[in-house]
Amino acid sequence: MSMEEIRGFTAVQLAEQIKRKEVGVVEATQAVLEQIKRVEKEVNSYVTITEEEALESAKIVQEKIDKGELTGALAGVPVAIKDNMCTAGMLTTCSSKILANFVPTYTAQAVLNLEKEGAVILGKTNMDEFAMGSTTETSAFGVTRNPWNLDYVPGGSSGGSCAAVAAQEAFYALGSDTGGSIRQPSAFCGVTGLKPTYGTVSRYGLIAYGSSLDQIGPVAKDVTDCATILEVITSYDKKDSTSIKREDTNFTTALKEDVKQLRIGIPRDYFGKGLDAEVKEAVLAAAKVLEEKGAIVEEFDLSLVEYAIPAYYVIACAEASSNLARFDGVKYGYRTKDYEGLHVMYKKSRSEGFGVEVKRRIMLGSFVLSSGYYDAYYLKALRTKALIKQAFDKAFKKYDVILGPAAPTTAPKIGNSLNDPLKMYLGDIYTISVNLAGLPGITLPCGLDSKGLPIGLQLIADCFQEKKIIQAAYTFEQTRKWKLCPLAKRQEAYL
Amino acid sequence: MSKEYEIVIGLEVHVELATKTKIFCSCSTAFGGAPNTHTCPVCTGMPGSLPVLNKQVVEYAIAVGLATNCSITQYCKFDRKNYFYPDNPQNYQISQLYLPICRNGSVEIETSTGKKIIRIHEIHMEEDAGKLIHNEWEDCSLVDYNRSGVPLIEIVSEPDMRSAEEVIAYLEKLRMMIQYLGASDCKLNEGSMRADVNLSVREVGTKEFGTRTEMKNLNSFKAIARAIEGEKNRQIDLLEDGKKVIQETRRWDDNREYSYAMRSKEDAQDYRYFPEPDLVPIVISDTWIAEIQARQPELQTEKIMRYKTEYGLPDYDAQIITNSKHLADIFEMATKLCNKPKKVSNWLMGETMRLLKEEEMEVEEIQFSPVNLAKLVELTENGSINSTVAKEVFEKIFHENINPDIYVEEHGLKTVNDEGELRRTIQQVIKENPQSVSDYQNGKEKAIGFLIGQTMKAMKGKANPEMVSSILKELL
């Protein structure tokens, strides 16, 4: 089988091929490593590529498969991990200068769950520094480019993970989502990404940004892969106090083409000012498709949508200002060269080690928590969060699934976002409230705009109802034809 | 001093809980250990690590709360206290600000002026920090995280104390109660109990409080008493000179008997407290509280009652012995073995206290095994050794924890009950002391004492004194 054919498989398909001994694990690993060599200079999906370790682990995994020790649905499939998840002995940088030399002593639980199932880790993917950003431009290790058009951003913060999957530099990837960081770049890169209910996937080993909002999830080529990966990474973890013991985690049983009598709500608030016409058209067309398949589709007013962004930035930044305090040059990571005394060392290490966006959010977070402002900002944001949850609770009494766009536009051009942070923050409007309410959300491709950039459809369900969005997304996906991004098809790099 | 002043004191007492593992990870809490050997990603603040609450910490905190008449906060939370310092690996401490586990309690103390209630404002749970070691030789600082994450409770009193005596009484009461609960060993010298003293002075009769200072680094009751005296005088001198007391934190130097300012309120830090998002709220059910209440061990008052009824100890003995859980444990164990409560009590109240005073030791530092004390009681009771020898043996037990059976045997200290041998010795003594013999025979009863002494001396103290006395009387 040709390398190109191998790369064309989804993760689940590849695992099947490996099981049937049509494809070897080493071969599959080589197939993506070859693609990495071809396109990585342009795309820059990865911060760290561990070629030797990957090939070595591929051999071991193949042996275990041959011995019948590994039989899982993802055994032998090469994966890329977002660089904010700890991997023992492997550089974990959060795309920050301050962690440029950081090698963890332990591995994140979600990654361990994959390893147990025989995943082959290819390396660590680029991201916005400490997951703060929507474009992967705030990385200290260069921007990641959108494989559909290299002049455009891949979205963020899991831009590296999404670009890697789109460009066939990995069969699937793990991302993390605090305010849309899986769903928005998945939409921009034309891949499928799922943010699970808060507490579903262990956060142990995920370097925290906004602890009460962070959640790890899959980035994949299709809905089947997403459900399969989610099933593997989901686990109740005693090491994470916010981890939840869930009853039914057989997400793949929802891979059914059936939306009859499924009640779908379309929030009018998601289709107002600021939404790009082409995006609007594609998303509403998707709703139409589901309606034709038997779903009951209805418009409604969700309310409070405009308060989600301020509430999110207050809460996430407050938590981040404290979570990132440990990066101080004392124990690990970057320490400034010249300093006199402890406080100068702190100040210089942090000033030099963090990028602009991270510093902006640390300052914002420190401000809203400071004495005299706590009630006015942080407490108010927490109350807003509770109200947003109530608004969703009310909506889910009437609807099984909420349908809307993943982002107001398709991917912006590189260099157009960072000089206007407020505008960039507004781009998170459709994804943020899902994190504030702890809900599961999935985005999947629903068309291309006139520039040839992917448009993402977002489906949201109530807490613990991943199966509903998986089933709806799967049903919609069956009506589509697989589109490969131009870069993935390319045989030679144009250098 | 023209005006009359009174001091107003409130205490913040930190107590290290006696859990085997740390508050948020499963590392050992054992004291000592090579630097950074009792550590893991959680207690060294590695990126991505998460805290998981040790249930035992909550149970100990509730137990202390119940013993101090607090109401238990049945929905309580942890908060983050943010500040940068290298002994704190995350640069925030997980503590409780908004919903501490215990509130509104009280402790009754007794001083020379009578009984008094000291109110407790709150008790909260938190994690301890690591230890910084400054190496002046290498000009660098090192940090040991073994202590990082060791569980603490902080007991915050209301400003209800008016003298050093009250402060010491309050601390002793707390220490005893917590030791009885088994929640901590409360060793001031090892830092498992630490007190910060908030002190202000005001003219007698005034209602308002004066400006207070907070004193740290107090690691013995004596240091606390000295620090209170020193700080009181410093504040009164300031007021008498028409100056103001500045609200600040001061560090007590017990060697120089002087406190110096660490930081004033102006440069006090803003800790930016907020709810710890990595931990879920703790919901404490009525059943859980009832379970802990049912498990509460016998406290001092109950123990005193039992010692009086069950063992027939006088009130005074029962009081003194139960003042320390450690002493009470020794008493109960030894009594169980020899079944002679009053005899055991006598050893503890008499010789033990004398030796402690002589050695300037605390009751908690008693090292000997109650088994050896019980053996000693048995040896004296069955007449194997006399009281003089017993005292000598006890000193050995106290200092070296020797086994009295073996010691008495090896050193030939057993009382001589052989009448023939005694008679021979006494006849010799009578022969050598004609003056005393005639004194006795002439009615000087006291002279026999001298003759007994001479006999004992000749027998190297091992004679049975009763036998000596009766044989002497017979022979004279």
Tab-separated table of C-alpha atoms in Angstrom, chain A residues 95-459:
chain	number	residue	atom	x	y	z
A	95	SER	CA	4.743	27.046	23.263
A	96	SER	CA	6.375	29.394	25.754
A	97	LYS	CA	9.939	30.560	26.153
A	98	ILE	CA	9.528	30.165	29.905
A	99	LEU	CA	9.114	26.390	29.496
A	100	ALA	CA	11.372	26.006	26.467
A	101	ASN	CA	13.590	23.529	28.329
A	102	PHE	CA	10.974	21.824	30.481
A	103	VAL	CA	10.932	18.027	30.504
A	104	PRO	CA	8.205	16.616	32.789
A	105	THR	CA	8.811	13.671	35.101
A	106	TYR	CA	5.340	12.272	34.518
A	107	THR	CA	2.730	11.796	31.801
A	108	ALA	CA	-0.759	13.305	31.687
A	109	GLN	CA	-3.535	10.806	32.421
A	110	ALA	CA	-5.271	11.340	29.053
A	111	VAL	CA	-1.999	10.567	27.243
A	112	LEU	CA	-1.426	7.521	29.464
A	113	ASN	CA	-4.891	6.284	28.495
A	114	LEU	CA	-3.898	6.514	24.825
A	115	GLU	CA	-0.558	4.813	25.444
A	116	LYS	CA	-2.275	1.945	27.232
A	117	GLU	CA	-4.326	1.409	24.067
A	118	GLY	CA	-1.207	1.341	21.913
A	119	ALA	CA	-0.958	4.867	20.573
A	120	VAL	CA	2.315	5.909	18.932
A	121	ILE	CA	3.235	9.440	19.949
A	122	LEU	CA	4.712	11.490	17.113
A	123	GLY	CA	5.470	14.628	19.058
A	124	LYS	CA	3.996	17.749	20.586
A	125	THR	CA	1.927	20.252	18.650
A	126	ASN	CA	2.178	24.010	18.526
A	127	MET	CA	-0.364	26.187	20.276
A	128	ASP	CA	-1.005	29.685	21.450
A	129	GLU	CA	1.324	30.298	24.382
A	130	PHE	CA	-0.266	28.624	27.435
A	131	ALA	CA	-3.411	28.176	25.279
A	132	MET	CA	-4.030	31.928	25.359
A	133	GLY	CA	-5.110	32.987	21.923
A	134	SER	CA	-7.360	32.081	19.019
A	135	THR	CA	-4.859	31.917	16.184
A	136	THR	CA	-1.720	30.001	17.313
A	137	GLU	CA	0.150	33.235	16.573
A	138	THR	CA	1.114	33.810	20.202
A	139	SER	CA	3.398	30.740	20.213
A	140	ALA	CA	7.010	31.486	21.102
A	141	PHE	CA	8.017	28.984	18.406
A	142	GLY	CA	6.478	30.588	15.357
A	143	VAL	CA	2.989	30.620	13.891
A	144	THR	CA	1.271	27.519	12.603
A	145	ARG	CA	-0.206	27.996	9.125
A	146	ASN	CA	-3.563	26.774	7.920
A	147	PRO	CA	-3.011	23.809	5.584
A	148	TRP	CA	-5.943	24.977	3.431
A	149	ASN	CA	-4.170	28.243	2.713
A	150	LEU	CA	-0.795	29.021	4.216
A	151	ASP	CA	-1.540	32.741	4.443
A	152	TYR	CA	-4.256	32.067	6.991
A	153	VAL	CA	-4.168	31.094	10.645
A	154	PRO	CA	-5.258	27.614	11.732
A	155	GLY	CA	-7.212	29.048	14.660
A	156	GLY	CA	-6.290	28.405	18.225
A	157	SER	CA	-5.236	27.616	20.684
A	158	SER	CA	-4.994	23.974	19.523
A	159	GLY	CA	-3.956	25.203	16.049
A	160	GLY	CA	-1.010	22.808	15.817
A	161	SER	CA	-3.144	19.754	16.601
A	162	CYS	CA	-5.822	20.732	14.058
A	163	ALA	CA	-3.367	21.691	11.315
A	164	ALA	CA	-1.450	18.427	11.838
A	165	VAL	CA	-4.609	16.360	11.347
A	166	ALA	CA	-5.718	18.433	8.332
A	167	ALA	CA	-2.307	18.203	6.687
A	168	GLN	CA	-2.089	14.449	7.403
A	169	GLU	CA	0.894	14.945	9.679
A	170	ALA	CA	-0.947	12.824	12.257
A	171	PHE	CA	-3.941	10.507	12.138
A	172	TYR	CA	-5.481	12.283	15.078
A	173	ALA	CA	-4.468	14.581	17.892
A	174	LEU	CA	-5.344	15.660	21.399
A	175	GLY	CA	-6.266	19.262	21.997
A	176	SER	CA	-7.515	21.217	24.973
A	177	ASP	CA	-10.477	23.568	25.070
A	178	THR	CA	-10.879	26.384	27.601
A	179	GLY	CA	-12.987	28.766	25.539
A	180	GLY	CA	-13.173	27.066	22.159
A	181	SER	CA	-9.561	26.009	21.688
A	182	ILE	CA	-10.488	22.643	20.135
A	183	ARG	CA	-13.674	23.582	18.310
A	184	GLN	CA	-12.646	26.851	16.665
A	185	PRO	CA	-9.344	25.631	15.119
A	186	SER	CA	-11.055	22.387	14.100
A	187	ALA	CA	-13.571	24.514	12.210
A	188	PHE	CA	-10.831	26.641	10.631
A	189	CYS	CA	-8.837	23.562	9.569
A	190	GLY	CA	-11.795	21.522	8.334
A	191	VAL	CA	-11.404	18.730	10.876
A	192	THR	CA	-13.689	17.402	13.601
A	193	GLY	CA	-13.088	18.364	17.219
A	194	LEU	CA	-14.964	17.589	20.395
A	195	LYS	CA	-14.921	19.294	23.763
A	196	PRO	CA	-16.347	16.874	26.341
A	197	THR	CA	-18.445	17.701	29.417
A	198	TYR	CA	-16.227	19.247	32.108
A	199	GLY	CA	-14.882	16.430	34.284
A	200	THR	CA	-15.021	13.714	31.598
A	201	VAL	CA	-11.333	13.587	30.682
A	202	SER	CA	-8.793	13.857	33.498
A	203	ARG	CA	-6.926	17.161	33.656
A	204	TYR	CA	-4.044	15.545	35.564
A	205	GLY	CA	-0.951	16.524	33.613
A	206	LEU	CA	-2.654	19.205	31.554
A	207	ILE	CA	-0.795	22.439	32.265
A	208	ALA	CA	-3.628	24.600	33.510
A	209	TYR	CA	-4.832	27.810	31.899
A	210	GLY	CA	-8.327	28.270	33.356
A	211	SER	CA	-8.741	25.275	35.650
A	212	SER	CA	-12.526	25.477	35.959
A	213	LEU	CA	-12.939	25.587	32.160
A	214	ASP	CA	-10.079	23.471	30.734
A	215	GLN	CA	-10.974	20.162	29.151
A	216	ILE	CA	-8.975	17.800	26.931
A	217	GLY	CA	-10.639	16.428	23.818
A	218	PRO	CA	-10.042	14.748	20.462
A	219	VAL	CA	-9.168	16.379	17.135
A	220	ALA	CA	-9.807	13.958	14.273
A	221	LYS	CA	-10.688	13.390	10.656
A	222	ASP	CA	-14.305	12.445	11.296
A	223	VAL	CA	-17.003	11.890	13.896
A	224	THR	CA	-16.303	8.152	14.206
A	225	ASP	CA	-12.692	8.859	15.134
A	226	CYS	CA	-13.783	11.536	17.609
A	227	ALA	CA	-16.187	9.193	19.419
A	228	THR	CA	-13.614	6.394	19.449
A	229	ILE	CA	-10.822	8.606	20.804
A	230	LEU	CA	-13.154	10.077	23.419
A	231	GLU	CA	-14.038	6.591	24.595
A	232	VAL	CA	-10.344	5.830	25.109
A	233	ILE	CA	-9.307	9.038	26.862
A	234	THR	CA	-12.340	9.222	29.146
A	235	SER	CA	-11.605	7.921	32.627
A	236	TYR	CA	-12.493	8.651	36.196
A	237	ASP	CA	-9.235	9.807	37.755
A	238	LYS	CA	-8.758	10.032	41.507
A	239	LYS	CA	-5.825	12.372	40.904
A	240	ASP	CA	-8.197	15.003	39.490
A	241	SER	CA	-10.756	16.113	42.078
A	242	THR	CA	-12.971	17.563	39.322
A	243	SER	CA	-13.050	14.229	37.473
A	244	ILE	CA	-16.493	12.653	37.288
A	245	LYS	CA	-17.416	8.970	37.450
A	246	ARG	CA	-19.581	8.693	34.376
A	247	GLU	CA	-22.020	5.909	33.803
A	248	ASP	CA	-22.240	5.447	30.057
A	249	THR	CA	-19.017	6.150	28.227
A	250	ASN	CA	-19.660	3.920	25.204
A	251	PHE	CA	-19.712	6.919	22.918
A	252	THR	CA	-19.261	4.847	19.767
A	253	THR	CA	-22.703	3.319	20.228
A	254	ALA	CA	-24.048	6.730	19.173
A	255	LEU	CA	-22.513	6.399	15.688
A	256	LYS	CA	-25.922	5.895	14.117
A	257	GLU	CA	-27.513	7.622	11.178
A	258	ASP	CA	-30.685	8.710	12.885
A	259	VAL	CA	-31.986	12.108	13.949
A	260	LYS	CA	-35.692	11.341	13.799
A	261	GLN	CA	-37.591	13.334	16.416
A	262	LEU	CA	-34.302	14.888	17.609
A	263	ARG	CA	-35.194	18.367	18.827
A	264	ILE	CA	-32.675	20.887	17.527
A	265	GLY	CA	-32.710	24.488	18.730
A	266	ILE	CA	-31.083	27.293	16.763
A	267	PRO	CA	-30.334	30.283	18.999
A	268	ARG	CA	-31.264	33.494	17.152
A	269	ASP	CA	-28.571	35.189	19.286
A	270	TYR	CA	-25.946	33.226	17.334
A	271	PHE	CA	-27.015	34.546	13.961
A	272	GLY	CA	-27.010	38.302	14.562
A	273	LYS	CA	-24.492	41.050	13.822
A	274	GLY	CA	-20.914	40.048	13.188
A	275	LEU	CA	-21.691	36.683	11.615
A	276	ASP	CA	-20.216	36.240	8.172
A	277	ALA	CA	-22.902	35.691	5.499
A	278	GLU	CA	-21.242	32.654	3.954
A	279	VAL	CA	-20.818	31.021	7.377
A	280	LYS	CA	-24.436	31.748	8.205
A	281	GLU	CA	-25.636	30.242	4.958
A	282	ALA	CA	-23.574	27.056	5.343
A	283	VAL	CA	-24.643	26.502	8.953
A	284	LEU	CA	-28.336	27.044	8.227
A	285	ALA	CA	-28.029	24.694	5.240
A	286	ALA	CA	-26.657	22.060	7.613
A	287	ALA	CA	-29.670	22.574	9.890
A	288	LYS	CA	-31.873	22.066	6.852
A	289	VAL	CA	-30.127	18.775	6.082
A	290	LEU	CA	-30.790	17.505	9.594
A	291	GLU	CA	-34.394	18.644	9.361
A	292	GLU	CA	-34.767	16.694	6.139
A	293	LYS	CA	-33.367	13.687	7.960
A	294	GLY	CA	-36.209	13.889	10.446
A	295	ALA	CA	-35.028	16.287	13.146
A	296	ILE	CA	-37.357	18.929	14.547
A	297	VAL	CA	-35.571	22.235	14.022
A	298	GLU	CA	-36.689	25.421	15.730
A	299	GLU	CA	-35.327	28.892	16.430
A	300	PHE	CA	-35.225	30.255	19.975
A	301	ASP	CA	-33.664	32.976	22.140
A	302	LEU	CA	-30.861	31.693	24.326
A	303	SER	CA	-30.124	35.111	25.907
A	304	LEU	CA	-27.066	36.355	27.829
A	305	VAL	CA	-24.762	35.535	24.903
A	306	GLU	CA	-23.154	38.998	25.027
A	307	TYR	CA	-22.127	38.496	28.658
A	308	ALA	CA	-20.246	35.284	28.014
A	309	ILE	CA	-17.090	36.951	26.708
A	310	PRO	CA	-16.508	39.354	29.629
A	311	ALA	CA	-17.393	36.650	32.163
A	312	TYR	CA	-15.043	34.214	30.464
A	313	TYR	CA	-12.080	36.581	30.296
A	314	VAL	CA	-12.476	37.548	33.948
A	315	ILE	CA	-12.681	33.945	35.198
A	316	ALA	CA	-10.094	32.400	32.864
A	317	CYS	CA	-7.582	35.214	33.412
A	318	ALA	CA	-8.091	35.202	37.191
A	319	GLU	CA	-7.362	31.495	37.331
A	320	ALA	CA	-4.496	31.846	34.866
A	321	SER	CA	-2.834	34.629	36.888
A	322	SER	CA	-2.582	32.172	39.773
A	323	ASN	CA	-1.918	29.016	37.724
A	324	LEU	CA	1.006	30.651	35.937
A	325	ALA	CA	2.562	32.001	39.157
A	326	ARG	CA	4.659	28.840	39.480
A	327	PHE	CA	6.690	29.782	36.424
A	328	ASP	CA	9.180	31.905	38.304
A	329	GLY	CA	12.658	30.728	37.344
A	330	VAL	CA	13.172	28.924	40.661
A	331	LYS	CA	12.401	25.269	39.982
A	332	TYR	CA	12.352	24.700	36.223
A	333	GLY	CA	12.033	26.585	32.993
A	334	TYR	CA	13.623	29.849	31.974
A	335	ARG	CA	15.686	31.943	34.387
A	336	THR	CA	17.047	35.337	33.423
A	337	LYS	CA	20.803	35.631	32.982
A	338	ASP	CA	21.701	38.598	35.170
A	339	TYR	CA	19.941	39.407	38.387
A	340	GLU	CA	20.587	40.723	41.835
A	341	GLY	CA	18.338	39.226	44.489
A	342	LEU	CA	15.184	37.162	44.438
A	343	HIS	CA	12.661	39.767	43.351
A	344	VAL	CA	14.673	40.987	40.410
A	345	MET	CA	15.116	37.342	39.374
A	346	TYR	CA	11.335	36.821	39.520
A	347	LYS	CA	10.568	39.988	37.610
A	348	LYS	CA	13.148	39.559	34.877
A	349	SER	CA	12.520	35.823	34.386
A	350	ARG	CA	8.803	36.351	34.005
A	351	SER	CA	9.089	39.526	31.920
A	352	GLU	CA	11.474	37.830	29.517
A	353	GLY	CA	9.895	34.376	29.627
A	354	PHE	CA	6.245	35.198	28.936
A	355	GLY	CA	4.881	36.639	25.707
A	356	VAL	CA	2.691	39.721	25.343
A	357	GLU	CA	-0.721	37.997	25.350
A	358	VAL	CA	0.138	35.878	28.396
A	359	LYS	CA	1.331	38.942	30.290
A	360	ARG	CA	-1.829	40.808	29.302
A	361	ARG	CA	-3.995	38.019	30.723
A	362	ILE	CA	-1.907	37.641	33.910
A	363	MET	CA	-2.276	41.378	34.536
A	364	LEU	CA	-6.001	41.295	33.805
A	365	GLY	CA	-6.448	38.304	36.107
A	366	SER	CA	-4.370	39.834	38.910
A	367	PHE	CA	-6.390	43.014	38.633
A	368	VAL	CA	-9.819	41.385	38.895
A	369	LEU	CA	-8.727	39.413	41.962
A	370	SER	CA	-7.123	42.306	43.791
A	371	SER	CA	-8.674	43.587	46.974
A	372	GLY	CA	-11.450	46.063	46.300
A	373	TYR	CA	-12.155	44.675	42.826
A	374	TYR	CA	-12.882	41.041	43.621
A	375	ASP	CA	-16.625	41.542	44.149
A	376	ALA	CA	-17.078	43.888	41.227
A	377	TYR	CA	-15.349	41.649	38.706
A	378	TYR	CA	-14.617	38.113	39.788
A	379	LEU	CA	-17.758	37.486	41.855
A	380	LYS	CA	-19.914	39.152	39.233
A	381	ALA	CA	-18.358	36.966	36.547
A	382	LEU	CA	-19.074	33.852	38.631
A	383	ARG	CA	-22.702	34.940	38.965
A	384	THR	CA	-22.891	35.533	35.229
A	385	LYS	CA	-21.477	32.058	34.669
A	386	ALA	CA	-24.255	30.613	36.845
A	387	LEU	CA	-26.891	32.569	34.896
A	388	ILE	CA	-25.508	31.346	31.571
A	389	LYS	CA	-25.726	27.792	32.857
A	390	GLN	CA	-29.358	28.442	33.799
A	391	ALA	CA	-30.109	29.775	30.313
A	392	PHE	CA	-28.741	26.539	28.833
A	393	ASP	CA	-30.632	24.429	31.374
A	394	LYS	CA	-33.809	26.128	30.239
A	395	ALA	CA	-32.969	25.556	26.560
A	396	PHE	CA	-32.192	21.870	27.105
A	397	LYS	CA	-35.631	21.349	28.575
A	398	LYS	CA	-36.920	22.019	25.072
A	399	TYR	CA	-34.077	20.831	22.852
A	400	ASP	CA	-31.734	17.862	22.647
A	401	VAL	CA	-29.126	19.698	20.661
A	402	ILE	CA	-28.266	23.349	20.034
A	403	LEU	CA	-26.939	24.085	16.558
A	404	GLY	CA	-24.893	27.078	15.491
A	405	PRO	CA	-21.644	28.247	13.916
A	406	ALA	CA	-18.273	27.464	15.531
A	407	ALA	CA	-16.973	30.971	14.838
A	408	PRO	CA	-18.328	34.182	13.270
A	409	THR	CA	-15.970	33.930	10.286
A	410	THR	CA	-13.627	31.477	8.645
A	411	ALA	CA	-9.908	31.700	9.446
A	412	PRO	CA	-8.439	35.226	9.395
A	413	LYS	CA	-5.185	36.060	7.622
A	414	ILE	CA	-1.989	35.694	9.583
A	415	GLY	CA	-1.072	39.007	11.252
A	416	ASN	CA	-4.588	40.451	11.303
A	417	SER	CA	-5.669	39.506	14.826
A	418	LEU	CA	-3.084	40.250	17.488
A	419	ASN	CA	-3.024	44.033	17.167
A	420	ASP	CA	-6.691	44.172	18.138
A	421	PRO	CA	-7.106	41.744	21.050
A	422	LEU	CA	-10.685	42.803	21.756
A	423	LYS	CA	-11.711	41.863	18.235
A	424	MET	CA	-9.898	38.569	18.634
A	425	TYR	CA	-11.748	37.889	21.909
A	426	LEU	CA	-15.087	38.533	20.177
A	427	GLY	CA	-14.290	35.689	17.786
A	428	ASP	CA	-14.824	33.262	20.689
A	429	ILE	CA	-18.451	34.280	21.151
A	430	TYR	CA	-20.042	30.981	20.036
A	431	THR	CA	-17.704	28.650	21.826
A	432	ILE	CA	-17.076	30.330	25.181
A	433	SER	CA	-20.453	29.869	26.847
A	434	VAL	CA	-20.171	26.106	26.322
A	435	ASN	CA	-17.101	26.120	28.608
A	436	LEU	CA	-18.745	28.416	31.130
A	437	ALA	CA	-21.667	25.987	31.373
A	438	GLY	CA	-19.395	22.899	31.308
A	439	LEU	CA	-21.252	21.460	28.284
A	440	PRO	CA	-20.030	19.152	25.516
A	441	GLY	CA	-19.668	20.609	22.029
A	442	ILE	CA	-18.499	19.292	18.676
A	443	THR	CA	-17.511	21.101	15.514
A	444	LEU	CA	-17.328	19.514	12.093
A	445	PRO	CA	-16.927	20.805	8.549
A	446	CYS	CA	-20.073	21.981	6.766
A	447	GLY	CA	-18.667	23.657	3.687
A	448	LEU	CA	-16.019	25.941	2.225
A	449	ASP	CA	-16.297	29.691	1.797
A	450	SER	CA	-15.477	31.555	-1.433
A	451	LYS	CA	-11.811	31.746	-0.357
A	452	GLY	CA	-11.750	27.969	-0.144
A	453	LEU	CA	-11.519	27.980	3.658
A	454	PRO	CA	-13.496	25.487	5.771
A	455	ILE	CA	-16.641	26.493	7.634
A	456	GLY	CA	-17.447	24.772	10.931
A	457	LEU	CA	-20.789	23.637	12.278
A	458	GLN	CA	-21.132	23.457	16.055
A	459	LEU	CA	-23.482	21.147	17.943
